[in-house]
Amino acid sequence: MSTDPSAPPAISPAAAAAAGAVAPSGGAAASLEITPDDALTFSVRGTGSKCVMTLRNPDEEGHVAFKVKTTQPRRYLVRPNQGLIPPKKSEEVTILLVDKDRAALLRDFDQIGPPALEGCKDKFLVQCCHAPLKFVSDHASKSGREAGEALTAMWGASGAGGRTVSNKKLQVRHVAGEGGTAATPSVGVSADRVKVEIGSAPVASPENISAMSSDQMLTEVTQLRKKVC
């Protein structure tokens, strides 16, 4: 059960660095199974560069609320950036790399090569917590903007309510190949015809030889002998 898609909240680099891969101690913590679980990969070739992240609630009974933050909220669009996941259910979160930034990264790659995409410092943070039963009941009757505002308010009160928030940090990888594969920079390559030569005389192709007359074949062989000798 997700809310209206929007740009994700920003997180500071310090907060991202402090976020661990598991829930902090101090009470029963919610957990999500996140795929991929270490890095989000975006190809800078082609339009509509995106990565799909799957969040699964492994809990047998309780609903889990989630939200997604990033250090670069203007570079990525996250849909949805928060939501509520029922027990044993999953939610797909689609993250889009804004085309203006994708095009700029591709230009840098074509000019500099692979080093232009290495060392990306962008990060995402997935947070989750148990949703109170009353909130889940009330949330079921809400939709759209109202549901989103209710989730935002719940997150604002999560600390005061004593709920433990789990944090999962994910790195970002930018690649030039489709599906995360490597690629080489685009360079201008001449489309001139390629000739295979012995000396400076071009070798006749099998198709040309089959169309030659006896005299033409004799002349071709004589020329080749002169070059070889």
PDB file of C-alpha atoms in Angstrom:
ATOM      1  CA  MET A   1       0.000   0.000   0.000  1.00  0.00           C
ATOM      2  CA  SER A   2       1.898   3.056  -1.233  1.00  0.00           C
ATOM      3  CA  THR A   3       1.303   6.784  -1.355  1.00  0.00           C
ATOM      4  CA  ASP A   4       1.503   9.480  -4.001  1.00  0.00           C
ATOM      5  CA  PRO A   5       4.904   9.382  -5.822  1.00  0.00           C
ATOM      6  CA  SER A   6       7.209  12.347  -5.315  1.00  0.00           C
ATOM      7  CA  ALA A   7      10.833  13.300  -5.029  1.00  0.00           C
ATOM      8  CA  PRO A   8      12.453  11.568  -2.057  1.00  0.00           C
ATOM      9  CA  PRO A   9      13.535  13.513   1.017  1.00  0.00           C
ATOM     10  CA  ALA A  10      17.162  14.532   1.133  1.00  0.00           C
ATOM     11  CA  ILE A  11      19.646  13.091   3.605  1.00  0.00           C
ATOM     12  CA  SER A  12      22.951  14.577   4.579  1.00  0.00           C
ATOM     13  CA  PRO A  13      26.177  12.685   3.729  1.00  0.00           C
ATOM     14  CA  ALA A  14      26.823  12.331   7.466  1.00  0.00           C
ATOM     15  CA  ALA A  15      23.442  10.711   8.046  1.00  0.00           C
ATOM     16  CA  ALA A  16      23.969   8.372   5.111  1.00  0.00           C
ATOM     17  CA  ALA A  17      27.359   7.330   6.422  1.00  0.00           C
ATOM     18  CA  ALA A  18      25.906   6.635   9.855  1.00  0.00           C
ATOM     19  CA  ALA A  19      23.162   4.356   8.510  1.00  0.00           C
ATOM     20  CA  GLY A  20      23.973   0.688   8.943  1.00  0.00           C
ATOM     21  CA  ALA A  21      22.834  -2.396   7.080  1.00  0.00           C
ATOM     22  CA  VAL A  22      20.804  -3.701  10.041  1.00  0.00           C
ATOM     23  CA  ALA A  23      18.369  -2.230  12.518  1.00  0.00           C
ATOM     24  CA  PRO A  24      19.837  -0.376  15.512  1.00  0.00           C
ATOM     25  CA  SER A  25      19.509  -1.856  18.969  1.00  0.00           C
ATOM     26  CA  GLY A  26      16.868  -0.762  21.422  1.00  0.00           C
ATOM     27  CA  GLY A  27      13.541  -2.564  21.115  1.00  0.00           C
ATOM     28  CA  ALA A  28      11.905  -4.856  18.589  1.00  0.00           C
ATOM     29  CA  ALA A  29      12.866  -3.514  15.187  1.00  0.00           C
ATOM     30  CA  ALA A  30      11.044  -3.902  11.916  1.00  0.00           C
ATOM     31  CA  SER A  31      12.906  -5.355   8.989  1.00  0.00           C
ATOM     32  CA  LEU A  32      12.568  -5.443   5.217  1.00  0.00           C
ATOM     33  CA  GLU A  33      14.133  -7.761   2.679  1.00  0.00           C
ATOM     34  CA  ILE A  34      15.589  -5.403   0.091  1.00  0.00           C
ATOM     35  CA  THR A  35      16.553  -6.376  -3.470  1.00  0.00           C
ATOM     36  CA  PRO A  36      19.141  -5.368  -4.569  1.00  0.00           C
ATOM     37  CA  ASP A  37      20.662  -5.195  -1.105  1.00  0.00           C
ATOM     38  CA  ASP A  38      23.950  -3.360  -1.658  1.00  0.00           C
ATOM     39  CA  ALA A  39      23.928  -1.058  -4.699  1.00  0.00           C
ATOM     40  CA  LEU A  40      21.503   0.481  -7.193  1.00  0.00           C
ATOM     41  CA  THR A  41      22.743   0.458 -10.791  1.00  0.00           C
ATOM     42  CA  PHE A  42      21.741   2.983 -13.457  1.00  0.00           C
ATOM     43  CA  SER A  43      22.790   2.894 -17.115  1.00  0.00           C
ATOM     44  CA  VAL A  44      23.570   6.308 -18.601  1.00  0.00           C
ATOM     45  CA  ARG A  45      22.842   5.126 -22.159  1.00  0.00           C
ATOM     46  CA  GLY A  46      19.359   5.600 -23.563  1.00  0.00           C
ATOM     47  CA  THR A  47      16.489   7.538 -22.045  1.00  0.00           C
ATOM     48  CA  GLY A  48      14.412   6.417 -19.079  1.00  0.00           C
ATOM     49  CA  SER A  49      17.294   5.075 -17.006  1.00  0.00           C
ATOM     50  CA  LYS A  50      15.794   3.405 -13.943  1.00  0.00           C
ATOM     51  CA  CYS A  51      16.344   0.856 -11.216  1.00  0.00           C
ATOM     52  CA  VAL A  52      13.614  -1.177  -9.538  1.00  0.00           C
ATOM     53  CA  MET A  53      14.032  -1.959  -5.856  1.00  0.00           C
ATOM     54  CA  THR A  54      11.829  -4.590  -4.206  1.00  0.00           C
ATOM     55  CA  LEU A  55      10.910  -4.262  -0.528  1.00  0.00           C
ATOM     56  CA  ARG A  56       9.415  -7.339   1.153  1.00  0.00           C
ATOM     57  CA  ASN A  57       7.894  -7.466   4.605  1.00  0.00           C
ATOM     58  CA  PRO A  58       8.797 -10.888   6.104  1.00  0.00           C
ATOM     59  CA  ASP A  59       6.692 -10.338   9.214  1.00  0.00           C
ATOM     60  CA  GLU A  60       3.873 -12.803   9.835  1.00  0.00           C
ATOM     61  CA  GLU A  61       1.444 -10.272  11.297  1.00  0.00           C
ATOM     62  CA  GLY A  62       2.492  -6.636  11.476  1.00  0.00           C
ATOM     63  CA  HIS A  63       2.472  -3.960   8.761  1.00  0.00           C
ATOM     64  CA  VAL A  64       5.758  -2.187   8.102  1.00  0.00           C
ATOM     65  CA  ALA A  65       6.005   1.458   7.072  1.00  0.00           C
ATOM     66  CA  PHE A  66       8.900   2.512   4.832  1.00  0.00           C
ATOM     67  CA  LYS A  67      10.371   5.607   3.281  1.00  0.00           C
ATOM     68  CA  VAL A  68      13.248   6.161   0.866  1.00  0.00           C
ATOM     69  CA  LYS A  69      15.718   9.045   1.089  1.00  0.00           C
ATOM     70  CA  THR A  70      18.674  10.070  -1.069  1.00  0.00           C
ATOM     71  CA  THR A  71      21.627  12.432  -0.911  1.00  0.00           C
ATOM     72  CA  GLN A  72      20.636  13.732  -4.398  1.00  0.00           C
ATOM     73  CA  PRO A  73      16.850  14.371  -4.404  1.00  0.00           C
ATOM     74  CA  ARG A  74      17.010  16.476  -7.601  1.00  0.00           C
ATOM     75  CA  ARG A  75      18.818  13.751  -9.554  1.00  0.00           C
ATOM     76  CA  TYR A  76      16.414  10.884  -8.817  1.00  0.00           C
ATOM     77  CA  LEU A  77      12.641  10.426  -8.799  1.00  0.00           C
ATOM     78  CA  VAL A  78      11.399   7.706  -6.428  1.00  0.00           C
ATOM     79  CA  ARG A  79       7.951   6.175  -6.950  1.00  0.00           C
ATOM     80  CA  PRO A  80       6.674   5.641  -4.305  1.00  0.00           C
ATOM     81  CA  ASN A  81       9.040   7.222  -1.797  1.00  0.00           C
ATOM     82  CA  GLN A  82       7.042   5.969   1.209  1.00  0.00           C
ATOM     83  CA  GLY A  83       4.336   3.446   1.920  1.00  0.00           C
ATOM     84  CA  LEU A  84       2.884   0.712   4.068  1.00  0.00           C
ATOM     85  CA  ILE A  85       3.588  -2.987   3.369  1.00  0.00           C
ATOM     86  CA  PRO A  86       1.236  -5.700   4.726  1.00  0.00           C
ATOM     87  CA  PRO A  87       2.628  -8.930   6.223  1.00  0.00           C
ATOM     88  CA  LYS A  88       4.328 -11.248   3.735  1.00  0.00           C
ATOM     89  CA  LYS A  89       3.771  -8.745   0.909  1.00  0.00           C
ATOM     90  CA  SER A  90       6.150  -6.797  -1.330  1.00  0.00           C
ATOM     91  CA  GLU A  91       6.332  -3.314  -2.792  1.00  0.00           C
ATOM     92  CA  GLU A  92       8.255  -2.337  -5.923  1.00  0.00           C
ATOM     93  CA  VAL A  93       9.955   1.048  -5.772  1.00  0.00           C
ATOM     94  CA  THR A  94      10.972   2.519  -9.131  1.00  0.00           C
ATOM     95  CA  ILE A  95      13.883   4.970  -9.077  1.00  0.00           C
ATOM     96  CA  LEU A  96      14.410   7.128 -12.174  1.00  0.00           C
ATOM     97  CA  LEU A  97      17.645   8.931 -13.017  1.00  0.00           C
ATOM     98  CA  VAL A  98      16.624  12.386 -14.282  1.00  0.00           C
ATOM     99  CA  ASP A  99      17.400  12.590 -18.005  1.00  0.00           C
ATOM    100  CA  LYS A 100      19.338  15.862 -17.747  1.00  0.00           C
ATOM    101  CA  ASP A 101      21.773  14.317 -15.275  1.00  0.00           C
ATOM    102  CA  ARG A 102      21.936  11.061 -17.268  1.00  0.00           C
ATOM    103  CA  ALA A 103      22.893  12.982 -20.434  1.00  0.00           C
ATOM    104  CA  ALA A 104      25.577  14.930 -18.552  1.00  0.00           C
ATOM    105  CA  LEU A 105      27.079  11.708 -17.160  1.00  0.00           C
ATOM    106  CA  LEU A 106      27.098  10.173 -20.650  1.00  0.00           C
ATOM    107  CA  ARG A 107      28.895  13.211 -22.114  1.00  0.00           C
ATOM    108  CA  ASP A 108      31.545  12.950 -19.412  1.00  0.00           C
ATOM    109  CA  PHE A 109      31.934   9.234 -20.131  1.00  0.00           C
ATOM    110  CA  ASP A 110      32.351   9.780 -23.874  1.00  0.00           C
ATOM    111  CA  GLN A 111      34.990  12.460 -23.246  1.00  0.00           C
ATOM    112  CA  ILE A 112      36.922  10.922 -20.345  1.00  0.00           C
ATOM    113  CA  GLY A 113      36.058   7.229 -20.390  1.00  0.00           C
ATOM    114  CA  PRO A 114      35.250   4.868 -17.472  1.00  0.00           C
ATOM    115  CA  PRO A 115      36.867   7.113 -14.791  1.00  0.00           C
ATOM    116  CA  ALA A 116      34.006   9.593 -15.344  1.00  0.00           C
ATOM    117  CA  LEU A 117      31.549   7.125 -13.780  1.00  0.00           C
ATOM    118  CA  GLU A 118      33.775   5.746 -11.050  1.00  0.00           C
ATOM    119  CA  GLY A 119      33.606   6.845  -7.441  1.00  0.00           C
ATOM    120  CA  CYS A 120      29.937   7.910  -7.437  1.00  0.00           C
ATOM    121  CA  LYS A 121      29.085   9.281  -3.992  1.00  0.00           C
ATOM    122  CA  ASP A 122      25.283   9.218  -4.382  1.00  0.00           C
ATOM    123  CA  LYS A 123      23.519   7.152  -1.729  1.00  0.00           C
ATOM    124  CA  PHE A 124      20.039   5.949  -0.831  1.00  0.00           C
ATOM    125  CA  LEU A 125      18.647   5.223   2.609  1.00  0.00           C
ATOM    126  CA  VAL A 126      15.678   2.912   3.199  1.00  0.00           C
ATOM    127  CA  GLN A 127      14.033   3.336   6.586  1.00  0.00           C
ATOM    128  CA  CYS A 128      11.304   1.167   8.077  1.00  0.00           C
ATOM    129  CA  CYS A 129       9.377   0.745  11.326  1.00  0.00           C
ATOM    130  CA  HIS A 130       6.398  -1.175  12.679  1.00  0.00           C
ATOM    131  CA  ALA A 131       3.128   0.621  11.956  1.00  0.00           C
ATOM    132  CA  PRO A 132       0.724   0.877  14.928  1.00  0.00           C
ATOM    133  CA  LEU A 133      -2.482  -1.133  14.542  1.00  0.00           C
ATOM    134  CA  LYS A 134      -4.674   1.977  14.868  1.00  0.00           C
ATOM    135  CA  PHE A 135      -2.659   3.751  12.189  1.00  0.00           C
ATOM    136  CA  VAL A 136      -3.031   0.763   9.847  1.00  0.00           C
ATOM    137  CA  SER A 137      -6.790   0.721  10.430  1.00  0.00           C
ATOM    138  CA  ASP A 138      -7.155   4.473   9.829  1.00  0.00           C
ATOM    139  CA  HIS A 139      -4.784   4.399   6.850  1.00  0.00           C
ATOM    140  CA  ALA A 140      -6.940   1.832   5.051  1.00  0.00           C
ATOM    141  CA  SER A 141      -9.694   4.451   4.610  1.00  0.00           C
ATOM    142  CA  LYS A 142      -7.319   7.071   3.171  1.00  0.00           C
ATOM    143  CA  SER A 143      -5.890   7.444  -0.313  1.00  0.00           C
ATOM    144  CA  GLY A 144      -3.647   9.712  -2.338  1.00  0.00           C
ATOM    145  CA  ARG A 145      -2.483  12.910  -0.687  1.00  0.00           C
ATOM    146  CA  GLU A 146      -4.326  12.236   2.578  1.00  0.00           C
ATOM    147  CA  ALA A 147      -2.584   8.870   2.982  1.00  0.00           C
ATOM    148  CA  GLY A 148       0.787  10.446   2.226  1.00  0.00           C
ATOM    149  CA  GLU A 149       0.266  13.189   4.799  1.00  0.00           C
ATOM    150  CA  ALA A 150      -0.725  10.601   7.414  1.00  0.00           C
ATOM    151  CA  LEU A 151       2.469   8.613   6.767  1.00  0.00           C
ATOM    152  CA  THR A 152       4.587  11.751   6.940  1.00  0.00           C
ATOM    153  CA  ALA A 153       2.995  12.653  10.278  1.00  0.00           C
ATOM    154  CA  MET A 154       3.590   9.132  11.593  1.00  0.00           C
ATOM    155  CA  TRP A 155       7.265   9.322  10.684  1.00  0.00           C
ATOM    156  CA  GLY A 156       7.519  12.697  12.398  1.00  0.00           C
ATOM    157  CA  ALA A 157       6.160  11.168  15.603  1.00  0.00           C
ATOM    158  CA  SER A 158       8.020   7.848  15.352  1.00  0.00           C
ATOM    159  CA  GLY A 159      10.832   8.953  17.648  1.00  0.00           C
ATOM    160  CA  ALA A 160       8.500  10.328  20.300  1.00  0.00           C
ATOM    161  CA  GLY A 161       6.365   7.204  20.067  1.00  0.00           C
ATOM    162  CA  GLY A 162       9.275   4.985  21.004  1.00  0.00           C
ATOM    163  CA  ARG A 163       9.252   2.971  17.771  1.00  0.00           C
ATOM    164  CA  THR A 164      12.593   1.675  16.584  1.00  0.00           C
ATOM    165  CA  VAL A 165      13.528   2.727  13.072  1.00  0.00           C
ATOM    166  CA  SER A 166      15.672   0.409  10.954  1.00  0.00           C
ATOM    167  CA  ASN A 167      18.081   1.848   8.400  1.00  0.00           C
ATOM    168  CA  LYS A 168      19.597   0.338   5.270  1.00  0.00           C
ATOM    169  CA  LYS A 169      22.118   2.233   3.154  1.00  0.00           C
ATOM    170  CA  LEU A 170      22.608   1.506  -0.559  1.00  0.00           C
ATOM    171  CA  GLN A 171      25.358   2.778  -2.825  1.00  0.00           C
ATOM    172  CA  VAL A 172      24.786   3.984  -6.407  1.00  0.00           C
ATOM    173  CA  ARG A 173      26.622   2.762  -9.518  1.00  0.00           C
ATOM    174  CA  HIS A 174      26.472   4.509 -12.880  1.00  0.00           C
ATOM    175  CA  VAL A 175      27.418   2.337 -15.853  1.00  0.00           C
ATOM    176  CA  ALA A 176      27.530   2.903 -19.617  1.00  0.00           C
ATOM    177  CA  GLY A 177      26.324  -0.556 -20.661  1.00  0.00           C
ATOM    178  CA  GLU A 178      22.789  -1.902 -20.648  1.00  0.00           C
ATOM    179  CA  GLY A 179      21.842  -3.931 -17.587  1.00  0.00           C
ATOM    180  CA  GLY A 180      24.974  -2.973 -15.657  1.00  0.00           C
ATOM    181  CA  THR A 181      27.467  -4.237 -18.243  1.00  0.00           C
ATOM    182  CA  ALA A 182      30.686  -2.443 -19.118  1.00  0.00           C
ATOM    183  CA  ALA A 183      31.009  -0.380 -22.282  1.00  0.00           C
ATOM    184  CA  THR A 184      33.555   1.720 -24.150  1.00  0.00           C
ATOM    185  CA  PRO A 185      33.263   5.422 -25.010  1.00  0.00           C
ATOM    186  CA  SER A 186      31.573   6.358 -28.269  1.00  0.00           C
ATOM    187  CA  VAL A 187      34.187   7.316 -30.901  1.00  0.00           C
ATOM    188  CA  GLY A 188      33.880   8.263 -34.565  1.00  0.00           C
ATOM    189  CA  VAL A 189      34.825   5.276 -36.745  1.00  0.00           C
ATOM    190  CA  SER A 190      35.219   5.601 -40.516  1.00  0.00           C
ATOM    191  CA  ALA A 191      32.970   3.364 -42.573  1.00  0.00           C
ATOM    192  CA  ASP A 192      35.471   3.096 -45.453  1.00  0.00           C
ATOM    193  CA  ARG A 193      35.698  -0.221 -47.220  1.00  0.00           C
ATOM    194  CA  VAL A 194      38.460  -2.500 -45.919  1.00  0.00           C
ATOM    195  CA  LYS A 195      40.705  -4.226 -48.447  1.00  0.00           C
ATOM    196  CA  VAL A 196      42.881  -7.260 -47.858  1.00  0.00           C
ATOM    197  CA  GLU A 197      46.028  -6.893 -49.893  1.00  0.00           C
ATOM    198  CA  ILE A 198      49.145  -8.790 -50.894  1.00  0.00           C
ATOM    199  CA  GLY A 199      51.642  -6.027 -51.527  1.00  0.00           C
ATOM    200  CA  SER A 200      49.494  -3.326 -53.084  1.00  0.00           C
ATOM    201  CA  ALA A 201      47.309  -5.550 -55.248  1.00  0.00           C
ATOM    202  CA  PRO A 202      43.847  -6.324 -53.863  1.00  0.00           C
ATOM    203  CA  VAL A 203      42.925  -9.988 -53.659  1.00  0.00           C
ATOM    204  CA  ALA A 204      39.854 -10.905 -55.700  1.00  0.00           C
ATOM    205  CA  SER A 205      36.958 -12.247 -53.698  1.00  0.00           C
ATOM    206  CA  PRO A 206      35.483 -15.714 -54.369  1.00  0.00           C
ATOM    207  CA  GLU A 207      32.435 -14.057 -55.936  1.00  0.00           C
ATOM    208  CA  ASN A 208      34.628 -12.137 -58.418  1.00  0.00           C
ATOM    209  CA  ILE A 209      36.668 -15.228 -59.303  1.00  0.00           C
ATOM    210  CA  SER A 210      33.565 -17.239 -60.169  1.00  0.00           C
ATOM    211  CA  ALA A 211      32.485 -14.522 -62.595  1.00  0.00           C
ATOM    212  CA  MET A 212      35.879 -14.289 -64.382  1.00  0.00           C
ATOM    213  CA  SER A 213      36.622 -15.607 -67.833  1.00  0.00           C
ATOM    214  CA  SER A 214      39.633 -17.867 -68.494  1.00  0.00           C
ATOM    215  CA  ASP A 215      41.734 -14.960 -69.769  1.00  0.00           C
ATOM    216  CA  GLN A 216      40.846 -12.804 -66.769  1.00  0.00           C
ATOM    217  CA  MET A 217      41.781 -15.584 -64.328  1.00  0.00           C
ATOM    218  CA  LEU A 218      45.135 -16.064 -66.114  1.00  0.00           C
ATOM    219  CA  THR A 219      45.858 -12.339 -65.876  1.00  0.00           C
ATOM    220  CA  GLU A 220      44.976 -12.328 -62.144  1.00  0.00           C
ATOM    221  CA  VAL A 221      47.278 -15.273 -61.394  1.00  0.00           C
ATOM    222  CA  THR A 222      50.130 -13.701 -63.401  1.00  0.00           C
ATOM    223  CA  GLN A 223      49.856 -10.453 -61.420  1.00  0.00           C
ATOM    224  CA  LEU A 224      49.878 -12.292 -58.109  1.00  0.00           C
ATOM    225  CA  ARG A 225      52.970 -14.298 -59.088  1.00  0.00           C
ATOM    226  CA  LYS A 226      54.830 -11.075 -59.942  1.00  0.00           C
ATOM    227  CA  LYS A 227      53.985  -9.600 -56.521  1.00  0.00           C
ATOM    228  CA  VAL A 228      54.981 -12.697 -54.604  1.00  0.00           C
ATOM    229  CA  CYS A 229      58.234 -13.123 -56.519  1.00  0.00           C
TER     230      CYS A 229
END
